[in-house]
XYZ file of C-alpha atoms in Angstrom:
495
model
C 188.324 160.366 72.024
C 187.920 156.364 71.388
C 190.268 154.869 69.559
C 188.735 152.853 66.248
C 189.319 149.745 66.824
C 190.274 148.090 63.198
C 192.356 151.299 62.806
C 194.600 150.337 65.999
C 194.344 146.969 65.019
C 195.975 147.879 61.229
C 198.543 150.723 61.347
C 198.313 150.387 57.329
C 194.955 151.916 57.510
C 196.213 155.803 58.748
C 194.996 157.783 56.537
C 195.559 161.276 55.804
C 192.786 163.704 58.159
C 189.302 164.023 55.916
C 186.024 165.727 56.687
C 183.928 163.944 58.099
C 180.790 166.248 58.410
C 179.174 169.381 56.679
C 177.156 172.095 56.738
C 173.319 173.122 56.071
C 170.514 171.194 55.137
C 168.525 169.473 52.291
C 167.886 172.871 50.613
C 171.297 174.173 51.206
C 173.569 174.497 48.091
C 176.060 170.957 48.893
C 173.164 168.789 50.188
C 170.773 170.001 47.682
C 173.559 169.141 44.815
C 174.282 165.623 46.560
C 170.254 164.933 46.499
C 170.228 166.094 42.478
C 172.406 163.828 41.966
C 169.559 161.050 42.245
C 167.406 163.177 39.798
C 170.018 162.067 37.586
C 170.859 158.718 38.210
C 168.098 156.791 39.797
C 165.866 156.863 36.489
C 168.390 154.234 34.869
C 167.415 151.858 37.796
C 164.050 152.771 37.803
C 163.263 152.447 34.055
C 165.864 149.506 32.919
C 165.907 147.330 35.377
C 162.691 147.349 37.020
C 159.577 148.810 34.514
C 160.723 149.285 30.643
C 163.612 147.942 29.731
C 164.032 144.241 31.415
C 160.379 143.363 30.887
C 161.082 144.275 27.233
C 164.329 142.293 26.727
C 162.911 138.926 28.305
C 159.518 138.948 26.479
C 160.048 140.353 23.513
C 163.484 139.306 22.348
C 164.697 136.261 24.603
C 160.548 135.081 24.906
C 159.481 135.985 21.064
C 163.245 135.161 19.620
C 162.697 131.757 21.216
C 159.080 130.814 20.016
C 160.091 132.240 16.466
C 163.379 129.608 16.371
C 160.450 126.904 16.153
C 162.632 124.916 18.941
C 159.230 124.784 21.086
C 157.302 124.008 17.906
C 156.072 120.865 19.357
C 154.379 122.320 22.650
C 150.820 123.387 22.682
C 150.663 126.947 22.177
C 150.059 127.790 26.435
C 153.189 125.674 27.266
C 155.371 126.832 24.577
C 154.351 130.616 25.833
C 154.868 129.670 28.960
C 158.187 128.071 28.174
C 159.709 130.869 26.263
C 158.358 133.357 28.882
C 160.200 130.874 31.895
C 163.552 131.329 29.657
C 163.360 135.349 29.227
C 162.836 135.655 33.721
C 166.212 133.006 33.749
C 168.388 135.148 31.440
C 167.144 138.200 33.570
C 167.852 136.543 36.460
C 171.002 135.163 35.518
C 172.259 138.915 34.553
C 171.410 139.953 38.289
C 172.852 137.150 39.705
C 176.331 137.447 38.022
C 176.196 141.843 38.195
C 175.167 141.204 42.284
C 177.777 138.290 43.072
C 180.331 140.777 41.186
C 179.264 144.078 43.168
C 179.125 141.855 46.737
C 182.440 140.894 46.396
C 184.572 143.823 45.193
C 181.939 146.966 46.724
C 183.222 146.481 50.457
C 186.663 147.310 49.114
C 185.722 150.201 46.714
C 184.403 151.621 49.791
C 186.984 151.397 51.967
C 189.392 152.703 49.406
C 187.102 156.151 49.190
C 187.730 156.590 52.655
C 191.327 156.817 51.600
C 191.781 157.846 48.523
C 191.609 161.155 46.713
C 189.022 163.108 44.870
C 185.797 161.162 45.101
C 184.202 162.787 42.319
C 186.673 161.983 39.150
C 186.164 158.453 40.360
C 182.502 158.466 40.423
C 182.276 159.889 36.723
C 184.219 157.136 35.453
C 181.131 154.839 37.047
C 178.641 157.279 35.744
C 180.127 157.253 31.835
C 179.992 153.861 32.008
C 176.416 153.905 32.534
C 175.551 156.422 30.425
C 177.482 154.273 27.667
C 175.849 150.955 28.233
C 172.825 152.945 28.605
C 172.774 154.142 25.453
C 174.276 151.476 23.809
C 170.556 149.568 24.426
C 168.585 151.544 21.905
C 170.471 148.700 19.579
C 168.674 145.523 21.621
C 166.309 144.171 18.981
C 164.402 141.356 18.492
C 165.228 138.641 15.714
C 168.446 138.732 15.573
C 169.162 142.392 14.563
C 171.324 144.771 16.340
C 173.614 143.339 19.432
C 173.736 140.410 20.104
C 171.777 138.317 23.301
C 175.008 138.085 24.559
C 176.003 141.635 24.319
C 173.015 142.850 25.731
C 173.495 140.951 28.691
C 176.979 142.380 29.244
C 175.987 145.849 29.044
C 173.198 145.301 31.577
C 176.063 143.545 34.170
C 178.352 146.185 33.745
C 175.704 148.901 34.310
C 174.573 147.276 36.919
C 177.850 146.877 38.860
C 178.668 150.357 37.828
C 175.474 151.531 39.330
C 176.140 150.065 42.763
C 179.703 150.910 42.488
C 178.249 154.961 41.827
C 175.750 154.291 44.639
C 178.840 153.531 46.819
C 180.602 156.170 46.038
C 177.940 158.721 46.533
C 176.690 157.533 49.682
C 180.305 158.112 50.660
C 179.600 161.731 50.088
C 176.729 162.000 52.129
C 178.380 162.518 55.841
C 179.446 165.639 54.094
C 176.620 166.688 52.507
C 174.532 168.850 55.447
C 174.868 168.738 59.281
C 174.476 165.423 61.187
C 171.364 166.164 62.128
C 169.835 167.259 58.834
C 171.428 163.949 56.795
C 168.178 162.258 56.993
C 166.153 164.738 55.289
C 168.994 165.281 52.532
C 168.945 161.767 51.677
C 165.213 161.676 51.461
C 164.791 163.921 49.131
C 167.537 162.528 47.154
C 165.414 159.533 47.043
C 162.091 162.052 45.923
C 163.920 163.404 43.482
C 164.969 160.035 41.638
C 161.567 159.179 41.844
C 160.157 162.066 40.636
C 162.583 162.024 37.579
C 161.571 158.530 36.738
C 157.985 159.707 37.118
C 158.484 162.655 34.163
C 160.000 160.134 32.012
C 157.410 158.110 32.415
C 154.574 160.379 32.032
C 156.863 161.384 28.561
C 156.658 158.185 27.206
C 153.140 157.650 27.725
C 152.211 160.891 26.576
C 154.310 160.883 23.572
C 154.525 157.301 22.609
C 151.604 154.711 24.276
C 148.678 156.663 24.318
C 148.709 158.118 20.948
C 149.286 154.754 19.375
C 146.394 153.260 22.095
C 143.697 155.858 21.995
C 144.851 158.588 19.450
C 145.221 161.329 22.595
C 146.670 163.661 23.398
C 148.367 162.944 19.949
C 147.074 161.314 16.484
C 150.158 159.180 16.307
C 153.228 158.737 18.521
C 155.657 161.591 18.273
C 159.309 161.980 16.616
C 158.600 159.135 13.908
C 158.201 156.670 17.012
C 157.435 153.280 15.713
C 155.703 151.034 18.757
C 155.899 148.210 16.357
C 159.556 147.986 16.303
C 159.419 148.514 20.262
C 161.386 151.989 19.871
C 159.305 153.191 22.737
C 160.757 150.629 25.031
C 164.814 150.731 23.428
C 164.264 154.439 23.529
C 164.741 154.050 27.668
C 168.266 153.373 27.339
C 169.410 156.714 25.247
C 166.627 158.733 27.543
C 168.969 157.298 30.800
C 171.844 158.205 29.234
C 171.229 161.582 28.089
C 169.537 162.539 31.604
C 172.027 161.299 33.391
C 174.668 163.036 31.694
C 172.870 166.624 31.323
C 171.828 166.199 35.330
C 174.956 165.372 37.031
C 176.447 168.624 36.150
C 174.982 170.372 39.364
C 176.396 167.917 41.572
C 179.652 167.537 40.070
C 179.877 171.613 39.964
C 178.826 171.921 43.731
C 178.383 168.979 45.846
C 181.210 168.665 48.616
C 183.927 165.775 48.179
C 185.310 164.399 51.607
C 188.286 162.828 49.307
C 191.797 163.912 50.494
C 193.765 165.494 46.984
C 196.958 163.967 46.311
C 196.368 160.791 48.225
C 197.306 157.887 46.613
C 195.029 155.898 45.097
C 196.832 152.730 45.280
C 197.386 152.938 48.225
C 194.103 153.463 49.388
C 193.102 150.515 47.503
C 195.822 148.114 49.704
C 195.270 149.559 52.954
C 191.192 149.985 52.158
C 191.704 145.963 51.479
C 193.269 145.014 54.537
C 191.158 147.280 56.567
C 187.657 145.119 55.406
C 188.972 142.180 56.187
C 190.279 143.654 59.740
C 186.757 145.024 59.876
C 185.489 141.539 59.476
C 187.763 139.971 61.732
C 186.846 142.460 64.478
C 183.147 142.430 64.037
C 182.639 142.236 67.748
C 183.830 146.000 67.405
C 180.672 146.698 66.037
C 178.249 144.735 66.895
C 175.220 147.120 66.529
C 176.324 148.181 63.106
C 176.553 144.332 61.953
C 173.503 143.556 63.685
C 171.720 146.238 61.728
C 173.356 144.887 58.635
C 171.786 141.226 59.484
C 169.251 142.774 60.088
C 168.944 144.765 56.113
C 170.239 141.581 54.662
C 167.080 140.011 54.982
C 164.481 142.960 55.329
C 166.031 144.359 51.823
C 165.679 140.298 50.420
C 161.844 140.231 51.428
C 161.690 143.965 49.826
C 163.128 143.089 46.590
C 160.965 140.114 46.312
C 158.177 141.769 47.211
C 158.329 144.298 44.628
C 159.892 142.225 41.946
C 157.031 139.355 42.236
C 154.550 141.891 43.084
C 154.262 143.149 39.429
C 153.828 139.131 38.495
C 151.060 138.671 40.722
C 149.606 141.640 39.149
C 149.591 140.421 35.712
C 148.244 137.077 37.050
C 145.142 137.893 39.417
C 144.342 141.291 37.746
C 145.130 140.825 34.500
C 146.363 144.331 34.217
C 147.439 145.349 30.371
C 150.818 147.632 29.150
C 148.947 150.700 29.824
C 147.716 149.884 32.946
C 151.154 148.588 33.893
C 152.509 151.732 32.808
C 150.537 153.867 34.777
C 151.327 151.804 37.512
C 154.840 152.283 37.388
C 154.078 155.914 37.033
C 151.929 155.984 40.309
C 154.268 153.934 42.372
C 156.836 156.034 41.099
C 155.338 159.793 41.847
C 154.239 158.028 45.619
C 157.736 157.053 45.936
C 159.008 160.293 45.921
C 156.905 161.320 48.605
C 158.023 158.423 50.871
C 161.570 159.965 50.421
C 160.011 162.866 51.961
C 158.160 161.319 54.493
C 161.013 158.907 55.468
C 162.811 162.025 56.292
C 160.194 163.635 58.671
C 159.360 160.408 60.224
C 163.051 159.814 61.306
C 163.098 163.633 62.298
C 160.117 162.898 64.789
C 160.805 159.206 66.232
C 164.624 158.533 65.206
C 165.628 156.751 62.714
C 165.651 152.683 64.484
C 161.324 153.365 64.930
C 161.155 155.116 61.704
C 162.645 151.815 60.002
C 160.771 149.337 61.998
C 157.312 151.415 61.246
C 158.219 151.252 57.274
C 158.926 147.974 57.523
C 155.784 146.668 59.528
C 153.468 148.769 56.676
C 155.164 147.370 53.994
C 153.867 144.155 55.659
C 150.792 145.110 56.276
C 149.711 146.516 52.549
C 151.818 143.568 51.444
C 149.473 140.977 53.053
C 146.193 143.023 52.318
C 147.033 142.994 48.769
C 147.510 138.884 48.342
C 143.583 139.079 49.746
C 142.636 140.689 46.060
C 142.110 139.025 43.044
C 139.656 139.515 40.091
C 136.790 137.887 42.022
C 136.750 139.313 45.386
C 138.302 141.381 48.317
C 139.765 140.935 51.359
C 139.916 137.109 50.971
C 136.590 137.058 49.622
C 134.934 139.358 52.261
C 134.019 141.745 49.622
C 132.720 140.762 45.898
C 134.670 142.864 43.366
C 132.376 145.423 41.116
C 132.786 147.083 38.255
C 133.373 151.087 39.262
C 133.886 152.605 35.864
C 133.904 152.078 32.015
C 137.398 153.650 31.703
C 140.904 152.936 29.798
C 142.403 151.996 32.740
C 141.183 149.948 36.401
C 137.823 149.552 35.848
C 137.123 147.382 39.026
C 137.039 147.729 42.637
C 140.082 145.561 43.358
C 142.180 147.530 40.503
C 141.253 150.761 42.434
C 142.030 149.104 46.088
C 145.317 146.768 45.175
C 146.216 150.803 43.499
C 145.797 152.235 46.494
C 147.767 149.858 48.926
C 150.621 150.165 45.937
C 150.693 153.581 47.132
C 151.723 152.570 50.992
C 154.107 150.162 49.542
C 156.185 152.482 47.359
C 156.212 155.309 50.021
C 157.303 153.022 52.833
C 159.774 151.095 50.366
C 161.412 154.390 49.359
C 161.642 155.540 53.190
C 163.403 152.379 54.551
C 165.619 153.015 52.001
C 166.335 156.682 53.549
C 166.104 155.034 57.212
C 168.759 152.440 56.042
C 171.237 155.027 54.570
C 170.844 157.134 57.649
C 170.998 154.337 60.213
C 174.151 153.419 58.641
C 175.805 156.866 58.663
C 174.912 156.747 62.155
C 176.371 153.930 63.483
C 179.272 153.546 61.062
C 182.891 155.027 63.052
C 183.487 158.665 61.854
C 185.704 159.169 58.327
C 184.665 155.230 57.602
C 181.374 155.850 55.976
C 182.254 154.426 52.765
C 183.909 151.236 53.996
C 181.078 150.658 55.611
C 178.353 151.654 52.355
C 179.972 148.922 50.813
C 179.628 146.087 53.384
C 176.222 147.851 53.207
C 175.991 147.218 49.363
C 176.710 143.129 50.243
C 173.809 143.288 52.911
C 171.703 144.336 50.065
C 173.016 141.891 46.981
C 174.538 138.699 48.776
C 171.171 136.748 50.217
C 169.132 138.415 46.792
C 168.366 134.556 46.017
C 166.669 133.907 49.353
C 163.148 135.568 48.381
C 162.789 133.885 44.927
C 163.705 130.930 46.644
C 161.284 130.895 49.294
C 158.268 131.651 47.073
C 159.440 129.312 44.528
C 159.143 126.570 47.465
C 156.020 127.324 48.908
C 154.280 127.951 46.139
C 155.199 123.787 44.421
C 154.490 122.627 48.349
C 150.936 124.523 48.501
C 149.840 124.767 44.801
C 149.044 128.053 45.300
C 151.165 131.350 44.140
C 149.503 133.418 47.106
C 150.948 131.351 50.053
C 154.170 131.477 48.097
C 154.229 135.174 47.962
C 153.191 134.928 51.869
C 156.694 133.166 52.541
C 158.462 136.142 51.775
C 157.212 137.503 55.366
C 159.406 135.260 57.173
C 162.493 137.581 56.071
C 160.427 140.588 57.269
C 160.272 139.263 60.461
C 163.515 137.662 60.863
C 164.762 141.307 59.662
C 162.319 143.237 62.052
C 163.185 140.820 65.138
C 166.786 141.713 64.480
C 166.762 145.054 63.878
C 164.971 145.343 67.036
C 167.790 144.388 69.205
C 170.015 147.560 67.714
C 171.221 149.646 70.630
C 171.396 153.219 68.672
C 173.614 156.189 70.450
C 171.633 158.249 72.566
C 171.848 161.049 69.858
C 169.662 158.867 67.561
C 167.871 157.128 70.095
């Protein structure tokens, strides 16, 4: 059997013998309970950072706190919006910035350290009741001053945040051990369609409970549980909703999911050797090449991917003029497709391996990416098509709210399934019992070049005037990532 080579290289790095595989399949009782475990989790992600919660905390307290201080009180009203709305997208971006620089440099270590280390799962509560805390600890974030402070909202978001990717670490760790080699792709699919699916339940809740009674009146007279939409309760009501899912829905995995950790091993040492073992791994990259190749590779796919989602939702708001509810059941369509693209990601690696699988998510995602710059409130397909009123409805009334709807659909499933494709390239090329070393140098791919999309459009779009051939930049990462990934020689298992 080969020899690894940063483990010859570092005689620190023995480590005491740990599973490295498992047994049964998605359905099966340990990789079911490792794919609940997204159930649980992924709806913080889902609902604070991305739809509810960070929309919330930059428009209506940094944004609204800002215009009320009467600093911009000498701006036209447009500018001064537009001023206060510029300075609630810096403080987000600022808490991503400092939450990702912190994650990219300490995650490749955590990682190697669970390959090392004992029990996996004590560890990975201590992330999750950190989240669950924090979480919780947002139903305080009001506007004008009351509750916590800016300052200790912004906190609680970082630490979530590296506490999330530090849990995401960990549990990826698990997942070699989860099901059989051959049926890891599937079990981390659905974990993905499950997170979605959770996120899409909440959703539906809110809406159901909260925005459409106060909207329309249905299916309730007024929003439920004393709910008051003026205060924004529905939107600091996400954080204790996280918190109290997460908590009730990790019990299944904690009860039954396999843990690859050795017990007894020393922590602290795992933590040394798991140090000097990265930066071996580093030095001795040439070890690896198609594993660091594929990470390239994600580093700038994932960049294009988060900017295309993140600045997607902009250019929505912009062209189509979409309102909250719309918005809303946006994120709850994008969310309930999603979980079928952790499905399909699953099959489609099953049938073509899991190198095509990736490189057919990521040229769709182009594709409907592209298509959907040609819509605006005018016209179609670059003005091929004049845009029409289909309906008299609550909700996309037009032809290009129905179409850009439908191509959100192929970018949330293939989104979802290059995640799944990623995880399980990764657990495939990654040396046996190192899975979570590598996760974390995985983790960096993902976080360290995160400035690189917002960047790009930012330039384009002052050179051309024009937001759409700014959002077209972001393509030159997909095909800098697709070019690269292309060159990854996979084992002839997972050819």
């Amino acid at each position: 059997m080969a020899t690894d080579p940063a483990l010859a290289a570092n005689p620190l790095a023995n480590q005491p013998i740990r599973q490295t595989s498992g047994e049964g399949g998605a359905l099966g009782r340990t990789g079911f309970s490792w794919a609940i475990f997204e159930w649980a989790r992924n709806p913080y992600y889902i609902l604070i950072v991305i739809y509810i919660f960070a929309p919330y905390f930059a428009r209506d307290i940094i944004g609204a706190d800002l215009l009320a201080s009467g600093t911009l009180a000498g701006l036209p009203d447009d500018q001064a919006l537009a001023a206060a709305n510029a300075q609630g997208q810096a403080t987000i971006a600022s808490v991503t910035k400092w939450a990702g620089l912190i994650a990219a440099l300490t995650a490749p270590f955590l990682g190697a350290a669970l390959d090392r280390g004992g029990r996996l799962k004590p560890i990975l509560a201590i992330f999750l009741g950190s989240i669950v805390v924090c979480s919780a600890m947002l139903w305080f974030a009001m506007p004008g001053g009351q509750g916590l402070s800016v300052g200790a909202i912004m906190v609680l978001l970082v630490v979530a945040y590296v506490s999330y990717t530090y849990s995401e670490v960990t549990h990826n760790a698990m997942l070699s051990v989860a099901g059989e080699p051959k049926r890891l792709a599937m079990i981390s699919g659905l974990g993905l369609g499950l997170g979605n699916l959770a996120a899409t339940l909440i959703f539906l809740a809110i809406a159901l409970l909260f925005v459409l009674p106060a909207a329309i009146g249905w299916p309730f007279a007024i929003p439920q549980f004393g709910v008051d939409l003026s205060k924004f309760e529905h939107a600091r009501l996400a954080g204790p909703i996280c918190a109290v899912w997460l908590a009730v829905f990790s019990i299944p995995f904690f009860l039954n999911a396999r843990d690859p950790g050795v017990p007894g091993a020393s922590w602290a040492r795992a933590f040394r050797d798991g140090a000097v073992s990265v930066w071996q791994t580093l030095r001795a990259a040439t070890h690896y090449r198609e594993l660091m190749k594929f990470l390239v590779a994600r580093m700038f796919y994932a960049d294009g991917m988060a900017a295309l989602l993140a600045l997607g939702a902009v250019y929505v708001a912009l062209f189509l003029g979409w309102n909250f509810l719309e918005m809303l059941c946006y994120a709850i369509f994008a969310s309930a497709c999603a979980f079928a693209g952790g499905l399909i990601g699953g099959w489609l690696e099953s049938k073509v391996g899991v190198k095509r699988a990736l490189l057919v998510e990521i040229m769709l995602m182009v594709l409907a990416g592209l298509t959907q710059l040609g819509i605006t409130r005018e016209s179609l397909f670059l003005g091929l098509i004049e845009n029409s009123q289909v309906w008299d409805g609550p909700v996309f009334q037009t032809l290009s709210d129905i179409v850009y709807l439908s191509l959100i659909s192929v970018v949330a499933i293939t989104v979802t399934a290059s995640i799944s494709s990623g995880r399980t390239m990764l657990v495939t090329l990654a040396p046996p019992g190192r899975s979570g070393e590598f996760f974390g140098l995985y983790a960096i791919a993902g976080t360290i070049t995160v400035w690189m999309g917002p960047l790009l459009v930012e330039q384009f779009t002052l050179w051309s005037g024009d937001q759409r051939i700014g959002m077209v930049s972001i393509n030159i990462l997909f095909i800098i990532g697709f070019v690269t990934l292309l060159t990854v020689r996979m084992p002839e298992r997972a050819a």
